[in-house]
Amino acid sequence: MSEKVIMLGNEAIARGAFEAGVKVSSAYPGTPSTEISEYLVQYKDDLYEEWAPNEKVAAEVAVGASIAGVRAMACMKHVGLNVAADPLYSVSYMGVNGGLVFVVADDPGLYSSQNEQDTRMVARAAQVPVIEPSDSAEAKEFLKAAFELSEQYDRPFIFRITTRLAHSQGIMELQERADIEDKAYEKNIRKNVMMPGNAKLRHVDIERLNKELAEAANTLPINTVEMNDTKIGIITSGIPYQYVKEVLPQASVLKLGMVNPLPRKLIEDFASKVDTLYIVEELDPVIEEQVKSWGIKAIGKEIFTTQGEYSASMLRKAILKEEVVTKTPAQAPQRPPILCPGCPHRSVYHVLNKLKMHAAGDIGCYTLGAVAPLSVVDTTMCMGASISTLHGMEKAKGKEYIKNWVAVIGDSTFLHTGVNSLMNMVYNNATGTVMILDNSTTGMTGHQEHAATGRTLQGEPTYSIDIETLCRGMGIKNVIEVNAFDLAELEKTIKEETAKDEVSVIITKSPCVLLDKSKKPVYISYEDKCKKCGMCLKPGCPAITKNTDGSVYIDDTMCTGCGLCEALCKFNAIELVKAGE
C-alpha cells in the first residue's frame, strides 16, 4: 500500500530519482536547486551523491556514469547550465547508455540569480529534449518518465523546474525503488568519441531520434488535454498551469509536460477546436514562436510579459481584462540585503573601504560588499569572473591603474572557476592582487561542503584542499593568510601586496559565523563612555543601532561576538561579555 506525503518540489525530485533507480548524482549547489542533493543524502545506501567543484564537472560525472550503464543525473541552477554547456552540447550527439537527466532550476523573478535566462532556449540550441512538471507530484513522476524516455530514445534529457516549483509543497504517493538492471558497457567509438567524422554521423542520428521523439510526444501521457468550454483554449506548462486553472477553470487547456520537442499534431488538433488560443509561458516565447511558425493563430507575448514570474492576478488582467484590486499590504520597514552580524566579509570590506580600494566582485555572500555603507564591490558578473575581470583591466590600462583594485572571491567559488582565472594571471604576467575570502563553506546557498572543507556531501571525511598550497603550486610567491578580523594586519597586508608588481594572493581565513550555531560571547556598549563618533557604525553591522542621543546600542540577540566594533572603538565604550552574563 502506497503512502501519501507532502513534499517540497526539490524533495519530490530527490524521491523521484530514488524511485527511478538512479545510482549516481553529481551537483554544484545553486539556489533554487540546492536542496535536491541535500534530500538525496537520505538515500545514500541506494545511490551515490556528491558535490562537484562546478557544474561542468557534475555533468561530466553523470555522463560517465551513464556510459558505464547506470541511471545518472546532474543538478544545477540555470546559470550553472552555462558552465555545463560544453559537455551538454556534445553528449546531445553521443546519446546515453543508462538514462541521463540534467535537472535545471530556472529563476523567474530573479530571487537569487544574476539573470533570468530560459533553459528551454539553451535546450533547443543543444537539441536536448525538455520535460517540465507543474507541481511536486508531477516532479516525482515526470522525472521517472524522463529516465525511461532517455533510455528509449537514446537522448539525454533536461528536467526543467523553476523557483516556485522547487520551493512549494504538494501531496504525492510514495512508491518503491525500481530495480533497474545495469546496462552492459559496450565499446562504441563511433557513438562515444566526438571527433569530427563521428560527430557528423551522430548529428544525423540525433536529428532522426528527435523527430521520432517529437512524433511520440503527440501521445505521451505527460502531455494532457483538458477539453471544457471551447471559447478559450490555453497552451501552457509548468507552474503557469496552476495560475491558468485558478483564473480560467472552465477553459480548455493543453498542458505540456514535454516542452521540447513540441507535439505538433496534438497542438494543431487542440488549436482547431478552440475559438481563441492563448499561450501562457513564463520568460521567453519558446512555445509561442514555434506554434505561430506553423501558421496557428495564438495570443502570447502581445499581452504577457517576458519578465519575472506570472500570477493569477496578471492572467485575470491580461485575458479577462479585469481590474485586479488588491488590499494594501502591511507596511513593513524596508530590509535591504546585508551581511550577517559577525560576517568576516564585513571587516574585509571595511578595510578596503577605508583604503579607498575598488573590488572586482564575484558570486557569493560577498557580493553584498557592493551596497552601502561598505560600497566596495564595483563589478559582479558570474562565478570566477572577478579574477579575470581584474586581469582584463590591467591589460587594458596598465599595472599602475589597478594599484587601488583587488579581486574578491570566496573559497567555494575559487575552486569552482577561480583557479583557471588565477592560472591565467600567472601565465600572462599579471600583477594584480586577489583576495580569497575563505569562510570555510559555500555560504550563500546554505553552507554546503566543498573540496576545501574536508567533508563530502554524504558527511564522510576526506582530503581538504589547501588553498594556500594550491596557489603556491601555480608559481605565486606572494600568498599570505590573514585573520579577517585582524584589522591592523589586514590593512598592512593589502597596502603591501597591492603595491607589488607581481601577482599576490591574500587569503582571509575566518569561518562563517553561522557554522557554529551555539551561543557566542557578545558585546555591550556603555552610553556614558560613547563619544558618538560613529566609527563602530561604519561597517553597517545590523546588531548595532544608534540611539536618539547619538550613542549606540548593541542588540545581544543579534551580536555574534566577532569583535569588529570593539576594534574600531577608541574609547573603550564597547566591551566583551560572556553569554548569559
CSV table of C-alpha atoms in Angstrom, one decimal, residues 41 48 57 66 127 150 200 274 276 293 303 335 443 455 462 545 576 578 580-581:
chain,number,residue,atom,x,y,z
A,41,VAL,CA,21.6,12.0,1.1
A,48,TYR,CA,25.9,7.8,-4.7
A,57,VAL,CA,32.4,18.6,-13.7
A,66,SER,CA,25.5,6.9,-18.0
A,127,GLN,CA,18.8,19.8,-29.4
A,150,SER,CA,16.1,8.9,-22.1
A,200,LYS,CA,28.9,14.3,-38.3
A,274,VAL,CA,-11.0,26.4,-29.7
A,276,THR,CA,-9.4,31.9,-29.2
A,293,SER,CA,5.6,29.4,-37.2
A,303,ILE,CA,-0.4,40.7,-23.8
A,335,ARG,CA,15.1,45.4,4.8
A,443,GLY,CA,27.8,30.3,2.4
A,455,ARG,CA,33.9,16.6,4.3
A,462,THR,CA,38.0,13.5,3.0
A,545,THR,CA,21.9,50.8,16.2
A,576,LEU,CA,33.1,41.8,25.6
A,578,LYS,CA,30.2,36.2,28.2
A,580,GLY,CA,24.4,34.7,29.8
A,581,GLU,CA,26.0,37.4,31.9
